[in-house]
XYZ file of C-alpha atoms in Angstrom:
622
model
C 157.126 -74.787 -119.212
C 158.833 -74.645 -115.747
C 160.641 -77.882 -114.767
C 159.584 -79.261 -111.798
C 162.340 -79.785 -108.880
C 160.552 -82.793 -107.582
C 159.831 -85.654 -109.736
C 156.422 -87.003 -109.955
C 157.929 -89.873 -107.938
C 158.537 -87.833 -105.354
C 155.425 -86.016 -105.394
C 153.295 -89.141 -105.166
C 155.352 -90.283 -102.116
C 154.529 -86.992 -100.021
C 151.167 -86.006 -98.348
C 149.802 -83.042 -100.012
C 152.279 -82.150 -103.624
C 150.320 -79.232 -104.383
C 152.862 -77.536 -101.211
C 155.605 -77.647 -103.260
C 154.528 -77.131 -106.842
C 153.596 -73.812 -107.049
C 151.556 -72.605 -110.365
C 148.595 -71.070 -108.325
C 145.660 -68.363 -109.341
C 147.533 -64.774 -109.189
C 151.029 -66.470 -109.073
C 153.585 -64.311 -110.619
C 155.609 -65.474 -113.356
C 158.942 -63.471 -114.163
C 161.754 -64.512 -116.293
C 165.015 -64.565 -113.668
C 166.883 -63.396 -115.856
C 165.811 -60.245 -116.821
C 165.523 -59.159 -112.944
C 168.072 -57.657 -110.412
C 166.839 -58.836 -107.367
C 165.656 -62.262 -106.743
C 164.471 -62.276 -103.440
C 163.192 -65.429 -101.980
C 160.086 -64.889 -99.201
C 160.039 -67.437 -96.445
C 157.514 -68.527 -93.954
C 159.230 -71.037 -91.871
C 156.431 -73.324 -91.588
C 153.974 -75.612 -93.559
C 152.802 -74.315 -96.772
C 148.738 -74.615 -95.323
C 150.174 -71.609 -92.548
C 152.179 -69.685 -94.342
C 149.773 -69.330 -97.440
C 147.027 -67.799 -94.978
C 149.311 -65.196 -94.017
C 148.504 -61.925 -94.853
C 151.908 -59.907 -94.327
C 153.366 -62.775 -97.022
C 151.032 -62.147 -99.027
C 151.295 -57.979 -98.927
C 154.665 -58.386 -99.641
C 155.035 -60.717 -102.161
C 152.434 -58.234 -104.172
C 154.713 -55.163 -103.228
C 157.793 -56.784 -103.913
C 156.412 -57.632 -107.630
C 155.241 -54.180 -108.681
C 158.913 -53.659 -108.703
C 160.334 -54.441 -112.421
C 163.471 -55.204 -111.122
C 162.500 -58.165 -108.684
C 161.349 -61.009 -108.751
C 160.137 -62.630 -105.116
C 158.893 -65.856 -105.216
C 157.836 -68.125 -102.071
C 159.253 -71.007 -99.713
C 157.955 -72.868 -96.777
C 159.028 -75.289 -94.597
C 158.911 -78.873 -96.363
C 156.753 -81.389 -94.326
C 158.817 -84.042 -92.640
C 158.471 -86.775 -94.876
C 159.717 -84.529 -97.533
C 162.448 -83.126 -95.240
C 163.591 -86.613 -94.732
C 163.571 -86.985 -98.933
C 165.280 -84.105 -99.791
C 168.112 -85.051 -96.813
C 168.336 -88.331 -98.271
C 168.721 -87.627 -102.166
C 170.317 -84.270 -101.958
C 167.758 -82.200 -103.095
C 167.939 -78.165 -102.312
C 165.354 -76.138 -101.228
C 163.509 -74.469 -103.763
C 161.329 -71.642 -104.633
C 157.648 -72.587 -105.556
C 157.570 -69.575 -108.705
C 160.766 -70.791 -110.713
C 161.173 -74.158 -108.865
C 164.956 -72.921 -108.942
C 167.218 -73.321 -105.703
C 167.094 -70.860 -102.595
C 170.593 -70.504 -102.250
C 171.122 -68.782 -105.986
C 168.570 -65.898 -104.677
C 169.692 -62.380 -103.853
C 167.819 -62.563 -100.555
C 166.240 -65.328 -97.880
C 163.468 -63.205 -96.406
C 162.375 -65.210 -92.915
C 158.685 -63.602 -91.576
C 159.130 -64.669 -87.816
C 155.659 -65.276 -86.509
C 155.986 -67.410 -83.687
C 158.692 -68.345 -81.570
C 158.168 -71.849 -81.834
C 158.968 -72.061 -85.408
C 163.170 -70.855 -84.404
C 163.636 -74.894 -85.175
C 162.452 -74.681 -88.749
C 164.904 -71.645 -89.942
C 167.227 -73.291 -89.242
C 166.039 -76.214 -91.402
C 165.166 -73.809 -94.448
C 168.785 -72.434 -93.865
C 170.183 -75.993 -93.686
C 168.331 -77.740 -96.537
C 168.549 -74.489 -99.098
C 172.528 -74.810 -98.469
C 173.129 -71.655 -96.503
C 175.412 -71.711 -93.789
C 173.345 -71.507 -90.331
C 175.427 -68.910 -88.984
C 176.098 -65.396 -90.504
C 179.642 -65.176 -89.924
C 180.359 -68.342 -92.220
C 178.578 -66.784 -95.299
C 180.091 -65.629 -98.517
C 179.177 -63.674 -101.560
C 177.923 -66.792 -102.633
C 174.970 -67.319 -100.065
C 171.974 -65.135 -99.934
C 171.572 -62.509 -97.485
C 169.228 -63.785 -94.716
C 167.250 -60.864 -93.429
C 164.310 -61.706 -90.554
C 161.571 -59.748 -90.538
C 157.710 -59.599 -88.224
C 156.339 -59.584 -84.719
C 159.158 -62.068 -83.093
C 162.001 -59.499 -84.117
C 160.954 -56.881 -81.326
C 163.036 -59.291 -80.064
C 165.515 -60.917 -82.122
C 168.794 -61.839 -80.265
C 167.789 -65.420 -79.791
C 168.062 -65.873 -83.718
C 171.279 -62.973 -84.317
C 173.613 -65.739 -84.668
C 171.571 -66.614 -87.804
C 170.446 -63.701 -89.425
C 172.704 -60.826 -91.572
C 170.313 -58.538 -90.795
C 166.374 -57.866 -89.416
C 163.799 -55.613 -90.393
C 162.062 -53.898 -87.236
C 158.727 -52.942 -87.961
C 156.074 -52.946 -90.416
C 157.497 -53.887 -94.157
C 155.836 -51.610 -96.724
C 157.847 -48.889 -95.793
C 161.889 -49.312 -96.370
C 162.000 -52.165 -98.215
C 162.162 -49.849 -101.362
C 165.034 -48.265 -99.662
C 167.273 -51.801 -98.674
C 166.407 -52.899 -102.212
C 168.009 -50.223 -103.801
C 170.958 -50.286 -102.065
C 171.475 -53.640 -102.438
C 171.392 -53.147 -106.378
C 174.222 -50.326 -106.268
C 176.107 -52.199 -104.208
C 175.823 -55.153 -106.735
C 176.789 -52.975 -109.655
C 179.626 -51.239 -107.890
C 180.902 -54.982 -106.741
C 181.076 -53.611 -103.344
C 181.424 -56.949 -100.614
C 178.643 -58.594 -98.739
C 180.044 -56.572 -95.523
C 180.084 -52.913 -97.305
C 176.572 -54.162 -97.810
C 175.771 -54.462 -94.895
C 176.747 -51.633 -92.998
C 175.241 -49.344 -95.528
C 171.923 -50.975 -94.974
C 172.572 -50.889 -90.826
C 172.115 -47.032 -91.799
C 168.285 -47.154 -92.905
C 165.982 -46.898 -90.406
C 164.667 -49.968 -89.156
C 167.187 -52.046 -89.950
C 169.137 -54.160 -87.119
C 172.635 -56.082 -88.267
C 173.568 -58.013 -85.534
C 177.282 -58.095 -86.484
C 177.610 -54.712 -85.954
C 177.110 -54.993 -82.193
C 178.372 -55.995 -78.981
C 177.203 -57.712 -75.888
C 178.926 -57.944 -72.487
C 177.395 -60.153 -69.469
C 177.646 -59.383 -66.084
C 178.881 -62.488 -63.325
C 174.831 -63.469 -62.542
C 173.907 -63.521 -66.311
C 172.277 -60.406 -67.010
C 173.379 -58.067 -69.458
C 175.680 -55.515 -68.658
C 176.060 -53.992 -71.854
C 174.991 -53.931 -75.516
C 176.973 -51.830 -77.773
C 177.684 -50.794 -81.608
C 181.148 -51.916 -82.368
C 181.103 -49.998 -86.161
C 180.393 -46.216 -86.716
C 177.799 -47.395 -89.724
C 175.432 -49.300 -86.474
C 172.565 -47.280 -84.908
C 172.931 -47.061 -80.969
C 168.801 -47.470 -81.237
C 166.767 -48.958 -83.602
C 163.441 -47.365 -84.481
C 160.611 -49.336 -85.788
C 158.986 -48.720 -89.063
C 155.575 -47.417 -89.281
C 152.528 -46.819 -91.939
C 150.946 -43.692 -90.554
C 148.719 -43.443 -93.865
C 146.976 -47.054 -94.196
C 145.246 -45.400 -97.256
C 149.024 -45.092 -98.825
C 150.106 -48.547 -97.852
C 150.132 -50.810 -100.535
C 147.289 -53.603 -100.180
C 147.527 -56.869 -101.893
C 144.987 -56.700 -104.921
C 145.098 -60.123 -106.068
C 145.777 -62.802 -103.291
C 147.747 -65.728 -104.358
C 144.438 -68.423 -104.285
C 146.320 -71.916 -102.807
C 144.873 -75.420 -104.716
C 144.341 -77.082 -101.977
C 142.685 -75.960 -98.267
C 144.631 -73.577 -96.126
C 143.955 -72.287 -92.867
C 142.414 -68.873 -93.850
C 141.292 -70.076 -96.760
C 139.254 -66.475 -97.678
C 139.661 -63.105 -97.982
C 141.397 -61.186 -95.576
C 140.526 -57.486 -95.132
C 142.733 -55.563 -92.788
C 140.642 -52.134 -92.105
C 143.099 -51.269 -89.262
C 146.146 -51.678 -87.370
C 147.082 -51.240 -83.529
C 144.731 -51.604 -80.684
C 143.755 -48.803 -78.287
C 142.761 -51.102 -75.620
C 146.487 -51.559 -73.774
C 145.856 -55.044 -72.346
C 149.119 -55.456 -70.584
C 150.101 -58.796 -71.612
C 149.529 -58.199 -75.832
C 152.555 -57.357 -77.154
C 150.413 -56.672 -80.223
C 148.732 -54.319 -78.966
C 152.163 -52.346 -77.691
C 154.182 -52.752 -80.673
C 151.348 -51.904 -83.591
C 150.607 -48.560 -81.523
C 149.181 -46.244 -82.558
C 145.938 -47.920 -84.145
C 145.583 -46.651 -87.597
C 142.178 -47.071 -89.804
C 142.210 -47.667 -93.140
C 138.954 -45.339 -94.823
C 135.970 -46.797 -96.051
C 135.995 -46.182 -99.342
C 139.624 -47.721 -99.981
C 138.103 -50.940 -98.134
C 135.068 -51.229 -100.402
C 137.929 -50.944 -103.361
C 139.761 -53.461 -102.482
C 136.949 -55.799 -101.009
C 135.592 -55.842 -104.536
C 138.950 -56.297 -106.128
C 140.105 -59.243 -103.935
C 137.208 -60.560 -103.973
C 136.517 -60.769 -108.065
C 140.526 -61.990 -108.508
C 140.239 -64.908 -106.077
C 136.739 -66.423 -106.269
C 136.340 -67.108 -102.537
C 133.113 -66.965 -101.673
C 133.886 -65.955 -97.731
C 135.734 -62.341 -96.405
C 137.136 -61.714 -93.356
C 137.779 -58.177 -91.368
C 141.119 -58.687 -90.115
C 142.570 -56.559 -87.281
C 143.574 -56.911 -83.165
C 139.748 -55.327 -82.134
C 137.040 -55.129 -84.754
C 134.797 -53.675 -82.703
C 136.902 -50.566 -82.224
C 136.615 -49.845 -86.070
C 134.517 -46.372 -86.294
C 133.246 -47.610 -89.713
C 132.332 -51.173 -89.252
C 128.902 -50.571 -89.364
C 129.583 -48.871 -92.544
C 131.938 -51.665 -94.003
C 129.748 -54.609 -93.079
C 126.458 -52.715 -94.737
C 128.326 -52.312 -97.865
C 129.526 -56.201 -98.316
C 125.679 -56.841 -97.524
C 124.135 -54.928 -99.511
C 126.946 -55.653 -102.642
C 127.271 -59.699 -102.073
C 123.377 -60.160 -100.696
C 122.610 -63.535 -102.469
C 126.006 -64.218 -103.668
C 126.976 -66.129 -101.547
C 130.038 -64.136 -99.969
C 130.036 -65.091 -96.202
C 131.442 -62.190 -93.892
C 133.823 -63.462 -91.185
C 134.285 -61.160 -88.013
C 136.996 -61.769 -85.516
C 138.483 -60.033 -82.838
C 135.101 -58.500 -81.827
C 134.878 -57.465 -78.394
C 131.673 -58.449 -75.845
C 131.220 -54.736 -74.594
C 130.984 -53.258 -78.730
C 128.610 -56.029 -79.835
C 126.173 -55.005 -81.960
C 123.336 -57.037 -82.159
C 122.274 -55.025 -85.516
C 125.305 -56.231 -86.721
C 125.210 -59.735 -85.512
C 122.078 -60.253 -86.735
C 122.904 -58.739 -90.257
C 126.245 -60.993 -90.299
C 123.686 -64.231 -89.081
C 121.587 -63.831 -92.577
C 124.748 -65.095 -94.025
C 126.295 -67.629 -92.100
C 125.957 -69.013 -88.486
C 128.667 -70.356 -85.997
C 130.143 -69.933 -82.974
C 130.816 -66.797 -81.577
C 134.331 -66.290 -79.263
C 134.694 -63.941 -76.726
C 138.212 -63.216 -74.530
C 137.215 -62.517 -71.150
C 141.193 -63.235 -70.511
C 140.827 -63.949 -66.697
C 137.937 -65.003 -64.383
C 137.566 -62.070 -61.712
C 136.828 -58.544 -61.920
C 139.863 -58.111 -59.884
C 142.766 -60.026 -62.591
C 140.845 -58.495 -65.313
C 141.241 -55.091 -63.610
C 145.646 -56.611 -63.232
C 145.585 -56.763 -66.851
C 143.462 -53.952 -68.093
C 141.210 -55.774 -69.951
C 138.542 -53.315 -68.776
C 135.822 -55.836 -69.341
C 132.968 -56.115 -65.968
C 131.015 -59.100 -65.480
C 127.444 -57.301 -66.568
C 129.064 -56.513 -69.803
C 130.061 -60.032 -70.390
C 127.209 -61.775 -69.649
C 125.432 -58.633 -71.472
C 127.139 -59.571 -74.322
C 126.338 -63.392 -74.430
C 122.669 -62.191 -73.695
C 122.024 -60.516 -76.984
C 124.015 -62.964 -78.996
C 122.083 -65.611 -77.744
C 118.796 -63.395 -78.504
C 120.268 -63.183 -81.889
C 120.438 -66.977 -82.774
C 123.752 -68.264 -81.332
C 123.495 -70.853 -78.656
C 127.273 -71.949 -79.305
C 130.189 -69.502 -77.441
C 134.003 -69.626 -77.148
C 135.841 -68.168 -74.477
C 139.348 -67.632 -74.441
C 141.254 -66.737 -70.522
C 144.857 -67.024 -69.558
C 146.199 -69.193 -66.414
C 149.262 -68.248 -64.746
C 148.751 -64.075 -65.218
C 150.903 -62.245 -62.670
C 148.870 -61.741 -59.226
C 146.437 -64.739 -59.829
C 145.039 -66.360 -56.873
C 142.831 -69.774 -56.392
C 139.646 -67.500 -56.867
C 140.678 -66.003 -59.985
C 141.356 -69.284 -61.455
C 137.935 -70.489 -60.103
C 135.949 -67.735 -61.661
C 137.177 -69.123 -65.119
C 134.464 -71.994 -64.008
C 132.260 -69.438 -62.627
C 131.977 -67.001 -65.677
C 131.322 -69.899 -67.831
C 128.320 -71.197 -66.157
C 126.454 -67.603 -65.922
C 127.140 -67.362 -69.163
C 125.548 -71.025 -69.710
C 122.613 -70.257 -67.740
C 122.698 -66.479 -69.509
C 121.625 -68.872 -72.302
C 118.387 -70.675 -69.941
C 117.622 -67.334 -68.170
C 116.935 -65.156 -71.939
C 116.010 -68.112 -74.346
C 112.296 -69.023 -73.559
C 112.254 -73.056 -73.873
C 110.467 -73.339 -77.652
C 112.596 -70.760 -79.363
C 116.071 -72.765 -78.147
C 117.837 -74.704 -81.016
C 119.070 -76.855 -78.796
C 121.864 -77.091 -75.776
C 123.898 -74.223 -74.838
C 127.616 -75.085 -75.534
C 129.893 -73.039 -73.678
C 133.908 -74.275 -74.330
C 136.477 -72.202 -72.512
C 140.144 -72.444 -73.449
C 142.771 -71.298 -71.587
C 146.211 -70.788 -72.694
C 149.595 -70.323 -70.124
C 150.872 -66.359 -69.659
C 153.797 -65.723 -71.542
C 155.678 -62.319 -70.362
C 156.278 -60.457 -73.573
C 158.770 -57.985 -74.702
C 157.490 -54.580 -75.098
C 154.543 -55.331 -72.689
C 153.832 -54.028 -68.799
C 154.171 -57.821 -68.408
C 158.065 -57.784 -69.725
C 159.215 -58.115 -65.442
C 156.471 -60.640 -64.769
C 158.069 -63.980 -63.296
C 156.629 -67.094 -65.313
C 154.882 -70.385 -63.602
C 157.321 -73.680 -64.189
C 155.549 -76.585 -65.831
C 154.065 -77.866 -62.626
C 152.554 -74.722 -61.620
C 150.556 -74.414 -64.744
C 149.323 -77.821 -65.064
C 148.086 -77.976 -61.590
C 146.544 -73.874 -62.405
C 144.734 -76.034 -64.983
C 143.816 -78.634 -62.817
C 142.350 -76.186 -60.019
C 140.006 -74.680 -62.998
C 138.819 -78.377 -63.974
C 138.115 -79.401 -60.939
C 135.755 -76.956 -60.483
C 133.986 -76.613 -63.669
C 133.068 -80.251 -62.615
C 131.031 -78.629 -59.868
C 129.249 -76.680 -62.022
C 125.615 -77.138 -62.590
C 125.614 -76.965 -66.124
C 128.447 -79.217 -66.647
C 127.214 -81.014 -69.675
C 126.827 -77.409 -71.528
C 130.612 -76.788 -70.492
C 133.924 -78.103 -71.933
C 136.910 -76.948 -70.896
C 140.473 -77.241 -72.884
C 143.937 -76.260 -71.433
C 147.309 -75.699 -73.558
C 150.508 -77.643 -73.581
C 152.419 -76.613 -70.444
C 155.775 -77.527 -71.320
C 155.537 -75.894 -74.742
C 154.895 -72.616 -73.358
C 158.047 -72.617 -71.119
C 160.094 -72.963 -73.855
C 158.437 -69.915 -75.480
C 158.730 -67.945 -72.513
C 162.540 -68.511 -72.832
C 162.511 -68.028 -76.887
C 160.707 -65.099 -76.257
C 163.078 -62.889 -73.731
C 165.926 -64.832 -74.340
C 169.515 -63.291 -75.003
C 172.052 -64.344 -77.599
C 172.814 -67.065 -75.581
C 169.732 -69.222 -76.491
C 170.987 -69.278 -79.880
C 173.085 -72.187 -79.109
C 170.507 -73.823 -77.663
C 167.981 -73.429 -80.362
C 171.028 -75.009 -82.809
C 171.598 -77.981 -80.530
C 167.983 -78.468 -80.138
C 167.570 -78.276 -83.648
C 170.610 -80.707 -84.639
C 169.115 -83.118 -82.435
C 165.493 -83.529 -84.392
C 163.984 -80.982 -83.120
C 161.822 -79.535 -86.046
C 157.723 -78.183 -86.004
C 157.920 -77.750 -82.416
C 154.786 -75.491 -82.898
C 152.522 -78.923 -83.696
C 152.069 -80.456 -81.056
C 152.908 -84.081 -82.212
C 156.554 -83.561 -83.466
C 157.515 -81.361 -80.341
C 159.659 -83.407 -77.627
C 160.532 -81.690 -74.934
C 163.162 -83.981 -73.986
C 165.276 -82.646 -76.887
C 165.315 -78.885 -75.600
C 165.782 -80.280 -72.069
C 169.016 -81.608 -73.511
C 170.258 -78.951 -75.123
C 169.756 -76.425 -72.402
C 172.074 -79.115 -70.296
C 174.002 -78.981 -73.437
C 174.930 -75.350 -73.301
C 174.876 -75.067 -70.041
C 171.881 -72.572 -69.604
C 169.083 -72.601 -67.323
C 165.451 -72.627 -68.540
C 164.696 -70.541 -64.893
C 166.850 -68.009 -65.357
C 164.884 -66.942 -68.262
C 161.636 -68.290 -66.796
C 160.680 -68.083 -63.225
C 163.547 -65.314 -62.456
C 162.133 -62.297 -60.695
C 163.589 -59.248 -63.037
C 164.672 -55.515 -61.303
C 163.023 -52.361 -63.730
C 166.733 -51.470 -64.060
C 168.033 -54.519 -65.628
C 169.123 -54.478 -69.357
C 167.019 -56.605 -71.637
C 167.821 -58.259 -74.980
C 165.444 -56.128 -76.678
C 166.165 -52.658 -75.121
C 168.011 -51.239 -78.020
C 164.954 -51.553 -79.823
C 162.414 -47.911 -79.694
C 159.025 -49.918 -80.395
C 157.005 -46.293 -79.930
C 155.936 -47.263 -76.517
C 158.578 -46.143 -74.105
C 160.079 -48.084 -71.091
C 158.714 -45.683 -69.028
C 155.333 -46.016 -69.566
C 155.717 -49.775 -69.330
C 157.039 -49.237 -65.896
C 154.251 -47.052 -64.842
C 151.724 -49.861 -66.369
C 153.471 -52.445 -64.999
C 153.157 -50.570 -61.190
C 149.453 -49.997 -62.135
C 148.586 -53.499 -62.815
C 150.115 -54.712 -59.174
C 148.332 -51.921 -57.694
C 145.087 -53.382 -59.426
C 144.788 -50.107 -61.485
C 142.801 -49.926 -65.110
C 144.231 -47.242 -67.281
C 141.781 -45.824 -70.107
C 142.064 -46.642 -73.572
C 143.386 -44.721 -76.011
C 139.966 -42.716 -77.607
C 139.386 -42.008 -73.381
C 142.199 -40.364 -72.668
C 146.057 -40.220 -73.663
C 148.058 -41.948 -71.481
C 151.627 -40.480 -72.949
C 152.927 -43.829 -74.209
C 155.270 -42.380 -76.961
C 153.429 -43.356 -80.180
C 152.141 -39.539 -80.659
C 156.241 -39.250 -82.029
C 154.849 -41.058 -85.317
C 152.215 -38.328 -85.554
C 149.658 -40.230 -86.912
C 146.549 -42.497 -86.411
C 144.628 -42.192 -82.786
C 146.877 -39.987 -81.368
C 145.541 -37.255 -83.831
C 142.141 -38.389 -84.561
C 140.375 -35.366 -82.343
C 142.947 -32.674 -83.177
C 142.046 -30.763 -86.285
């Protein structure tokens, strides 16, 4: 019987034990000893987010087929635990073996959200590990970062041995292997490491150079070994039918965020909204067939018991077999009890066949992401969504039994004017009174309830947006103000709520997000100084990071509000995402001149990801 590392003490002292005890449906049990590789998986964050990841989950399946590896799990301890284990010198652990982080092989860190930088460095702290690279030994595991956050990753180099660009099923096999000849041959943690800066996808941030020029800009970022790529290229599954799929999900004992089943039938997007980085980096959207999904369905379904699945991917709605996919978990679950989650559906592909068959199961709100309130700013960022088709949309899903809607715009978009803002109050009543005009009075169940959220534009890597110039603090909130003010005017007012995000919060992941080595400093004196969950909203203080940028002596505008030339050298330019910087240049000039560029099953618009030769690029050419 495993031994616990906290004692029952302990446990009864801390909200929620089951985070740190492991022992769940589908764990994996492995004797460490009879493994090569021990390679601890990270998600730097409370156990309730991290266990409804699905990329953990894929790989902590993947990495177990393997018979000589064992990967177990770790999350972020809460902070009354954090305080605990600083207090009585505890280690961070793994949940599988219980055994401490810093005997592993490997400290994989998935990098979801730039707001969670805080919290590696607490798992690196607390586990033992020295925070920076350059201090480790052959002792200390190698600390490799790997998801969406690494298309940009020079903020966290200081940190990190090494990052995985792209998606993980790929060379993992690859960097595993080599790491277990290099073990036998008792080659050093640096021989190591260049050989694995030679498989693709794989960044070392060692191994390079960067130079600043007088204003602050880079002037040059270099390889400084022979073993370094001069560009990284992401990794890719072209084949989702050969990608390994998790069969049995690890089933959590107590209530996680995604607490279901999580089908992904594609990745990519071909809809190019210019401010998804998403949507740039998966290109090119790749299906996964309908027969593999109906496997798997079944098979995740019967191993976990949940009784609720959801079809995971950046635009339902653009999957050419949903209608297919959503009959078969009908017609196989009908009076089962197996509830059939849909996000990401888009207002101008709603079915109302398919609403209405999804209704017989379960009813709640539906969201919608109109993004901005004109024509014209939705034309900026090519959401290629008209007013008709909105309010089209909310038509038939109010004819099909809703009467509650979500919808989700962004304040502070490059080009936005006063109106734009003011049509976020404006779309939300006609699609209130959408609601009065269709619904005959004795058929209504109820109110209309219309809430409309909108979150502050962050200018992402890898996106037409990467140039944009960000509001400060001030100009948001008073965006948000402007867009209160006059859904207060609005006739419908008690059928509309209206929600705004934290302003200050969002600056700092504008910087985190297209900041330079640099910020690294700052995200360790932020860090030393309490800063720790930034990403909930009750343990951020924004008076810590306002330090430590005084601190180091760097200014939050410079990474912020700075207007940014298209020749200037970014952070992340030695990255090859599949979308080239061309292309982003010619979007970016499109969206000023007000310009909507087709999607990707319209017409090819040359972005680069045909070089993977795969997925939508191919789809008509047989």
């Amino acid at each position: 019987m495993r031994k616990l590392a906290l004692s029952d003490e302990i446990l009864l002292s801390v909200q929620q034990p089951a985070r740190y005890i492991g022992g769940e449906v589908n764990m994996i049990n492995k004797d460490p000893k009879k493994v090569d590789i021990r390679f601890a998986m990270c998600f730097p964050d409370v156990y309730e987010i991290g266990m409804s990841h699905l990329g953990m989950q894929i790989l902590y399946d993947m990495f177990n087929r393997r018979e000589d590896t064992y990967c177990e799990r770790v999350f972020s301890p809460w902070t009354d635990l954090d305080q605990i284990m600083r207090k009585k010198q505890i280690p961070l652990f793994a949940l599988e073996s219980q055994d401490s982080v810093k005997d592993f092989d490997f400290l994989g860190i998935t990098i979801q959200y730039e707001m969670c930088y805080t919290n590696i460095l607490q798992v690196l702290d607390l586990a033992g590990i020295p925070l920076h690279a350059e201090d480790r030994t052959k002792e200390d595991p190698i600390v490799i970062g790997g998801g969406p956050c690494t298309y940009n990753p020079e903020p966290l180099a200081p940190f990190f041995d090494m990052f995985y660009i792209g998606e993980g099923e790929t060379v993992y096999g690859d960097l595993l292997e080599c790491y277990k000849s290099c073990k036998h041959e008792g080659r050093t943690r640096k021989e190591f490491l260049e050989l694995a800066a030679e498989i693709p996808g794989i960044y070392v941030p060692s191994l390079y150079a960067v130079t600043y020029k007088e204003d602050g800009t880079i002037e040059s970022f270099v390889p400084e070994n022979i073993h370094a790529k001069p560009v990284i290229t992401k990794e890719l599954v072209v084949n989702m039918d050969e990608a390994t799929y998790v069969e049995k999900p690890l089933v959590p004992f107590i209530k996680v965020t995604q607490d279901r089943v999580v089908l992904e039938i594609m990745r990519g997007c071909i809809r190019g909204c210019r401010f998804c980085q998403a949507g740039c980096v998966y290109r090119p959207l790749r299906e996964r067939s309908l027969e593999y999904l109906k496997d798997y369905a079944w098979k995740m379904l019967k191993s976990t018991g949940h009784e609720e699945i959801s079809l995971s991917s950046l635009s339902s709605s653009d999957y050419t077999q949903l209608e297919g996919i959503i009959q078969f978990l009908m017609e196989e679950f009908k009076g089962k009890g197996v509830n059939i989650s849909l996000p990401s559906l888009r207002i101008d592909a709603f079915s109302l066949d398919v609403m209405s068959k999804v209704q017989d199961v379960k009813k709640s709100s539906l969201t919608f992401a109109p993004e901005a309130g004109s024509q014209r700013l939705r034309d900026v960022i090519n959401k290629g969504l008209t007013e008709e088709i909105i309010l089209k949309g909310a038509a038939e899903a109010f004819h099909g039994g809703w009467n509650r809607v979500k919808l989700y715009f962004m304040l502070g978009l490059p080009t936005e004017t006063e109106e734009d803002m003011e049509g976020i109050a404006l779309l939300s009543e006609k699609v209130a009174e959408t609601y009065y005009d269709e619904i005959p009075k004795q058929e209504r169940q109820g109110k209309v309830q219309v809430v409309a959220s909108s979150s502050f534009f962050v200018p992402k890597p890898f996106t037409p947006f990467q140039w944009a110039r960000m509001c400060t603090k001030e100009e948001f909130l008073e965006r948000a103000a402007i867009v209160r003010q006059k859904f207060r005017e609005m006739k419908n007012f008690k059928s509309l709520k209206y929600n705004w995000h934290e302003a200050d919060l969002t600056v700092l992941e504008g910087v985190l997000a297209r900041g330079d080595r640099k910020v690294g400093q700052v995200i360790e004196e932020a860090y030393k100084n309490g800063a720790l969950f930034d990403s909930w909203s009750e343990y951020f203080h924004n008076e810590i990071w306002l330090k430590a940028f005084e601190t180091c002596g760097l200014s939050i505008d410079f990474y912020t509000t700075r207007e940014r030339s298209l020749d200037e050298v970014f952070p992340w330019d030695f990255i090859d995402a599949g979308v080239s910087k061309e292309f982003l240049v010619k979007e970016w000039k499109q969206a000023l001149g007000e310009t909507v560029t087709p999607n990707c099953r319209q017409k090819c618009s040359a972005c680069g990801a045909m070089k993977f030769k795969g997925g939508v690029c191919f789809e008509n050419k047989n």
